[in-house]
CSV table of C-alpha atoms and ligand atoms in Angstrom, one decimal:
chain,number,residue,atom,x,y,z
A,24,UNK,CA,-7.0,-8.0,15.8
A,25,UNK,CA,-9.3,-5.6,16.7
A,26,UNK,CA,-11.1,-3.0,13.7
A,27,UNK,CA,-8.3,0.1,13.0
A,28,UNK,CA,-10.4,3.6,13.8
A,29,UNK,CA,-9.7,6.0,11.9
A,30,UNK,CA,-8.7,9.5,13.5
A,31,UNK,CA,-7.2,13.0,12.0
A,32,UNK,CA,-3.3,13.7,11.5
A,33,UNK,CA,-3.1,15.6,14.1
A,34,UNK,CA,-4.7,13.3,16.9
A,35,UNK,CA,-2.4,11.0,15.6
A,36,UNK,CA,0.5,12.8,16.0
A,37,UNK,CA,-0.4,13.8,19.7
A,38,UNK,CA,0.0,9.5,20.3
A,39,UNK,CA,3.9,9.2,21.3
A,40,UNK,CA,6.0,7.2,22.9
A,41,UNK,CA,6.5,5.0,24.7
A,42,UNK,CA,2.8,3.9,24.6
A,43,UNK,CA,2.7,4.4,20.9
A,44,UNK,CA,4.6,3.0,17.5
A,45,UNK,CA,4.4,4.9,14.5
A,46,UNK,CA,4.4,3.0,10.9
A,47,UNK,CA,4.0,4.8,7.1
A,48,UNK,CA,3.3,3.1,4.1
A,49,UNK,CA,2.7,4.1,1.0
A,50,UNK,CA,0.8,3.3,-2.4
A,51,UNK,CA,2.5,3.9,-5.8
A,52,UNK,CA,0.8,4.1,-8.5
A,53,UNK,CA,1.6,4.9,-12.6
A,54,UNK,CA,-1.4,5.4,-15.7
A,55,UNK,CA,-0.7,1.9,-17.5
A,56,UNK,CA,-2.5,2.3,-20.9
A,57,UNK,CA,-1.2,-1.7,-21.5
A,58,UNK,CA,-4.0,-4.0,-22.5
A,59,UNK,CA,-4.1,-7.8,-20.9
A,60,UNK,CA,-4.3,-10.2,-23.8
A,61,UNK,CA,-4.5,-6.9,-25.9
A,62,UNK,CA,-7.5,-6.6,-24.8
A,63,UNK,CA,-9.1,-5.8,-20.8
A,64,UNK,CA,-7.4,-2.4,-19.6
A,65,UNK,CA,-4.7,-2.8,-17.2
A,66,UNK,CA,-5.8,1.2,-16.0
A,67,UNK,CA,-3.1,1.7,-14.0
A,68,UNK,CA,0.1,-0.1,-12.1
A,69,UNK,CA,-0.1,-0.5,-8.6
A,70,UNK,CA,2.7,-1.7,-6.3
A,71,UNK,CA,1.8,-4.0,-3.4
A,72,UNK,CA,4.1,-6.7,-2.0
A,73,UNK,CA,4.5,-10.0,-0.4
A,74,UNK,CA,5.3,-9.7,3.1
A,75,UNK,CA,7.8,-11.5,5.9
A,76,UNK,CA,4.7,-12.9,7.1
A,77,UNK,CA,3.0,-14.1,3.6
A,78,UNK,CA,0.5,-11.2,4.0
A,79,UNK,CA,0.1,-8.6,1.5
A,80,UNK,CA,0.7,-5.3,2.4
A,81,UNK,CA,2.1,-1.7,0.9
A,82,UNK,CA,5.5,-0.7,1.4
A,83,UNK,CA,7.0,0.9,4.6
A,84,UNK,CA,6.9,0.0,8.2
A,85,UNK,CA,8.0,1.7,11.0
A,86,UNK,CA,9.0,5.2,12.1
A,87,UNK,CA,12.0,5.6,14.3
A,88,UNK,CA,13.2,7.6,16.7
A,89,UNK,CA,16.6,8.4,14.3
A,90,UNK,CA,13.6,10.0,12.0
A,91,UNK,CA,12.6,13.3,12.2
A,92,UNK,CA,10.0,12.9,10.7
A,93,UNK,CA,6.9,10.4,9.7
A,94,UNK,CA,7.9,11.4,6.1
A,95,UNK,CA,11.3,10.8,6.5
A,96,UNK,CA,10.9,7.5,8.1
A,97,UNK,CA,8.7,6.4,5.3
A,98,UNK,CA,11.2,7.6,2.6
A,99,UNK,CA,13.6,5.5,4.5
A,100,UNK,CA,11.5,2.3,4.7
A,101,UNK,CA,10.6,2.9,0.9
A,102,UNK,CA,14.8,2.5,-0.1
A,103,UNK,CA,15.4,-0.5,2.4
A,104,UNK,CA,12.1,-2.5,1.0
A,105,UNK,CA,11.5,-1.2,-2.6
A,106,UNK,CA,15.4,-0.5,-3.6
A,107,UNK,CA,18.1,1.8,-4.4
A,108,UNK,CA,15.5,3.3,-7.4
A,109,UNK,CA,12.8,4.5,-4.5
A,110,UNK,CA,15.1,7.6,-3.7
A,111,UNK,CA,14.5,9.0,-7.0
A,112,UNK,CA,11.0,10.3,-5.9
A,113,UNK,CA,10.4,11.3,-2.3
A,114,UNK,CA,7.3,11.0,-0.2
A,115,UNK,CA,6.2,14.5,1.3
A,116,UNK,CA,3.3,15.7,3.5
A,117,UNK,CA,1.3,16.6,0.2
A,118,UNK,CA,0.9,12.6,-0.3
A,119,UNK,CA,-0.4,12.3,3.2
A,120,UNK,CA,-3.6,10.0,2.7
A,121,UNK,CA,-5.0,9.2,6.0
A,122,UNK,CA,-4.3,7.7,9.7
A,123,UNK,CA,-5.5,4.8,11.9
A,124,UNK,CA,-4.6,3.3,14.9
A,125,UNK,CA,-5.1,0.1,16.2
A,126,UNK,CA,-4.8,-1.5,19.9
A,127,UNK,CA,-4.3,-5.2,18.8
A,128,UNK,CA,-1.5,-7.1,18.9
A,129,UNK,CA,0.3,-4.0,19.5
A,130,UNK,CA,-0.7,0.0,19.9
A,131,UNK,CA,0.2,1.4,16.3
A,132,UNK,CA,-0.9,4.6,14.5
A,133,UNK,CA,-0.6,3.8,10.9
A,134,UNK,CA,-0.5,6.4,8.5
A,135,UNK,CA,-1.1,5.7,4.8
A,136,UNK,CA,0.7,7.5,1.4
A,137,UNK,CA,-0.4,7.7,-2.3
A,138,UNK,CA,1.9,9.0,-4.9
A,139,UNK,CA,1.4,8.9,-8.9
A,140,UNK,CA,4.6,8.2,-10.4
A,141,UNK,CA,5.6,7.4,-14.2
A,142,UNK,CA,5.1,4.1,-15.5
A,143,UNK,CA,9.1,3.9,-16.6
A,144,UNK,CA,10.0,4.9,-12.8
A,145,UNK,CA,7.6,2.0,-11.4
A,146,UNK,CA,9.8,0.0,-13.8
A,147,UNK,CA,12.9,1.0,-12.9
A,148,UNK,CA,12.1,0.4,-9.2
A,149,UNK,CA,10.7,-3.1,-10.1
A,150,UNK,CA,13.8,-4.4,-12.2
A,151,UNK,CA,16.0,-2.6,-9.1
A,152,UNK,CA,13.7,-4.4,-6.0
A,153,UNK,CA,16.3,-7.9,-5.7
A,154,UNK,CA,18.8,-5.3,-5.3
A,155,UNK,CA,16.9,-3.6,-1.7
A,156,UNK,CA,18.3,-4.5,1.5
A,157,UNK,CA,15.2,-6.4,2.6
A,158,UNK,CA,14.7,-8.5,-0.8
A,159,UNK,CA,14.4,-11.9,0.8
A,160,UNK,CA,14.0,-11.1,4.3
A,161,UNK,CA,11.1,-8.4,5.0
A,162,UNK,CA,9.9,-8.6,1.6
A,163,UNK,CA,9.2,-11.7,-0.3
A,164,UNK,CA,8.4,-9.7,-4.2
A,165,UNK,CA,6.5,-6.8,-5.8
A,166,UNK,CA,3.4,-7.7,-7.4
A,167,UNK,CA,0.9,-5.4,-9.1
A,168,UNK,CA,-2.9,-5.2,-8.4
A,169,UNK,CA,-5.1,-6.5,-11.1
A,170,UNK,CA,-7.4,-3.6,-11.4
A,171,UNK,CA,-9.8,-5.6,-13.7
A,172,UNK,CA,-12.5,-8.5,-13.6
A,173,UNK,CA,-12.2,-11.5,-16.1
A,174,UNK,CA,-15.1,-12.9,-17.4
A,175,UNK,CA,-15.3,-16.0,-15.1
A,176,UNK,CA,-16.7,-13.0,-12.2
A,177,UNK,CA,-13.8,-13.8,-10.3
A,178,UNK,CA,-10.1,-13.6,-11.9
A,179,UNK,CA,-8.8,-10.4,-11.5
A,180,UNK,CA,-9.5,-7.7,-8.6
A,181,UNK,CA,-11.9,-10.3,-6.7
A,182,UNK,CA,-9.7,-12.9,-6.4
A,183,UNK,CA,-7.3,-11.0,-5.7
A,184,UNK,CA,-8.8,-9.5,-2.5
A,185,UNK,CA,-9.7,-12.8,-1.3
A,186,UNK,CA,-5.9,-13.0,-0.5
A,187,UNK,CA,-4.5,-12.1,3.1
A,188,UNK,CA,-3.6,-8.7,3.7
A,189,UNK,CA,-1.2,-7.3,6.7
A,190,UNK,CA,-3.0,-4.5,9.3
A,191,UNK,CA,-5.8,-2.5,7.5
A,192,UNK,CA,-3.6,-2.7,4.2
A,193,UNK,CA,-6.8,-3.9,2.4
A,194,UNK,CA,-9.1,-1.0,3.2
A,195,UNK,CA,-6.6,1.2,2.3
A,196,UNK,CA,-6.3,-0.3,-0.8
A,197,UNK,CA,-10.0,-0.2,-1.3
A,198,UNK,CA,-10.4,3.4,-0.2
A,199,UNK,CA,-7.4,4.5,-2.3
A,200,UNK,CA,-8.7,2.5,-5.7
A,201,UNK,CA,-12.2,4.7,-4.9
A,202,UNK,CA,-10.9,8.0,-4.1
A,203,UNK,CA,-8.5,8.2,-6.7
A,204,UNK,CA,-10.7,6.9,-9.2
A,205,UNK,CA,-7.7,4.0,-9.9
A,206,UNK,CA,-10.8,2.0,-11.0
A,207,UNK,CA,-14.7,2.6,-12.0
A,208,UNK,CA,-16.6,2.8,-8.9
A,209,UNK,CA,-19.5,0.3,-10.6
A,210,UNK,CA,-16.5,-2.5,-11.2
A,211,UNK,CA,-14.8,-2.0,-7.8
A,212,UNK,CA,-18.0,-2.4,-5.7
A,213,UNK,CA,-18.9,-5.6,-7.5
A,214,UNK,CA,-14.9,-7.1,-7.2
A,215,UNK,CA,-15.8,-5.8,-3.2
A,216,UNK,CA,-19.0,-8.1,-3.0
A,217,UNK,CA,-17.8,-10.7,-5.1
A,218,UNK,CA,-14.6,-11.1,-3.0
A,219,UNK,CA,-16.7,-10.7,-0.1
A,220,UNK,CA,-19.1,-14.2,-0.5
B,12,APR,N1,1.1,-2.5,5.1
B,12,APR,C1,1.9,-3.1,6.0
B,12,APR,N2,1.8,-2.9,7.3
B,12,APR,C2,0.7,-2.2,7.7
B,12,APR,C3,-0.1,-1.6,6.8
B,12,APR,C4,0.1,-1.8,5.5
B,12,APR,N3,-0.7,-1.2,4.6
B,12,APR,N4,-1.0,-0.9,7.5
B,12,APR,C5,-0.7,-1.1,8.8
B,12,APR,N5,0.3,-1.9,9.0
B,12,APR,C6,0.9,-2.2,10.3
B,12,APR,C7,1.1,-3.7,10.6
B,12,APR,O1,0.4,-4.0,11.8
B,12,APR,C8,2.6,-3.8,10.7
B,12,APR,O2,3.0,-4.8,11.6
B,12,APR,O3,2.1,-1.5,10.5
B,12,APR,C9,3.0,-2.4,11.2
B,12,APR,C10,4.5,-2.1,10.8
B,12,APR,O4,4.7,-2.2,9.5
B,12,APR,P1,5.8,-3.2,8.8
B,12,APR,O5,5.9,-2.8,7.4
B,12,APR,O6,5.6,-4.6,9.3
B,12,APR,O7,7.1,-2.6,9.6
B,12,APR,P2,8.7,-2.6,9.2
B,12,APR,O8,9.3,-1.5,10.0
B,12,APR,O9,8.9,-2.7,7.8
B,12,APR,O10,9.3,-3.9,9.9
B,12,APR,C11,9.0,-5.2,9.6
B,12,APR,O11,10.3,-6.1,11.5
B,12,APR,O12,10.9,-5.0,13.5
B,12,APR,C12,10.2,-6.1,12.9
B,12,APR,O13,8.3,-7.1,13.8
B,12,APR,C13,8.8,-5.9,13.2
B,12,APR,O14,6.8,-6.1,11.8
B,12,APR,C14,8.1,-5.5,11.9
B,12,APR,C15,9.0,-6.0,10.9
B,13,MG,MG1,10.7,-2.3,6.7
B,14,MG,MG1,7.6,-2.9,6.1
């Protein structure tokens, strides 16, 4: 797969069809003040899942032409893969994060999300997820990013970049831990270079 490029909204939205597919997905996040082992900060809850395709990736997927918009489309993806609890928050154009396309294995734009929610509604869309329409099929199970580093160097945020990640899911996840200061910069550079050897 080629490298994503990164390119403004509105570039992107100039790419139609039928050359071009449109996909959202978005990151949730909640302030966790929980303590692993009552100890190590958990910082905050992020959602990811386990993919069709044994890849992690965020949730969403592609934009239709029954949408009328990209935010729409995303809101819709977000109920089939997250659960009847997702429509209790809705994705707008304020939560817009960024845009990349990529030319390999298929032309895509792919824009990216971030939304802070409560940590009770991340619950309540976790205990709701067996209940979305793609439990099973698209989407394997919610898991949360570990936003720490245990004191083997490697448990925690390194490891768990080390996994397989869908599209550019991984940068994003990167980029978004950074810019909304999910994480300290110090910790998540070193879980970067650690992952990275
Ligand atoms: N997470 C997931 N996918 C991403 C991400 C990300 N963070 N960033 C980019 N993508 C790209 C991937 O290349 C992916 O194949 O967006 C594409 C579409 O996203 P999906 O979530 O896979 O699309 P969805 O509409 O949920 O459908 C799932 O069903 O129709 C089939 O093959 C089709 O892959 C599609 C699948
Ligand atoms: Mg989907
Ligand atoms: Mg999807």
């Amino acid at each position: 797969m080629s490298e994503p490029r990164a390119l403004a909204k509105a570039e992107a939205l100039s790419l139609g069809p039928p050359g071009w597919k449109h996909a959202c997905h978005a990151l949730l996040y909640a302030p966790n003040p929980g303590r692993l082992f009552g100890k190590i900060p958990l910082r905050f809850a992020v959602l990811m899942q386990m993919r069709f395709d044994g890849r992690l990736g965020f949730p969403g997927g592609f934009v239709d032409p029954r949408d009328i918009s990209l935010e729409e489309g995303l809101n819709r993806e977000l109920c089939e893969e997250l659960g009847p609890a997702a429509a209790s928050f809705r994705l707008a154009e304020e939560d817009y994060v960024s845009s990349h396309v990529s030319e390999q294995p298929q032309r895509v734009v792919m824009h990216f999300y971030a939304k802070q929610i409560s940590l009770e509604e991340l619950r309540v869309v976790e205990e709701g997820a067996t209940q979305a329409k793609d439990h099973g099929f698209e989407v394997m199970g919610l898991i949360r990013v570990p936003l720490y580093i245990l004191r083997d160097g490697i448990g925690g945020l390194p490891a768990f970049l080390s996994n397989a990640f869908i599209g550019n899911a991984r940068e994003q996840l990167i980029h978004a831990l950074d810019t909304l200061q999910l994480m300290p910069t110090e910790q998540l550079r070193k879980a970067v270079k650690i992952a990275q050897k």
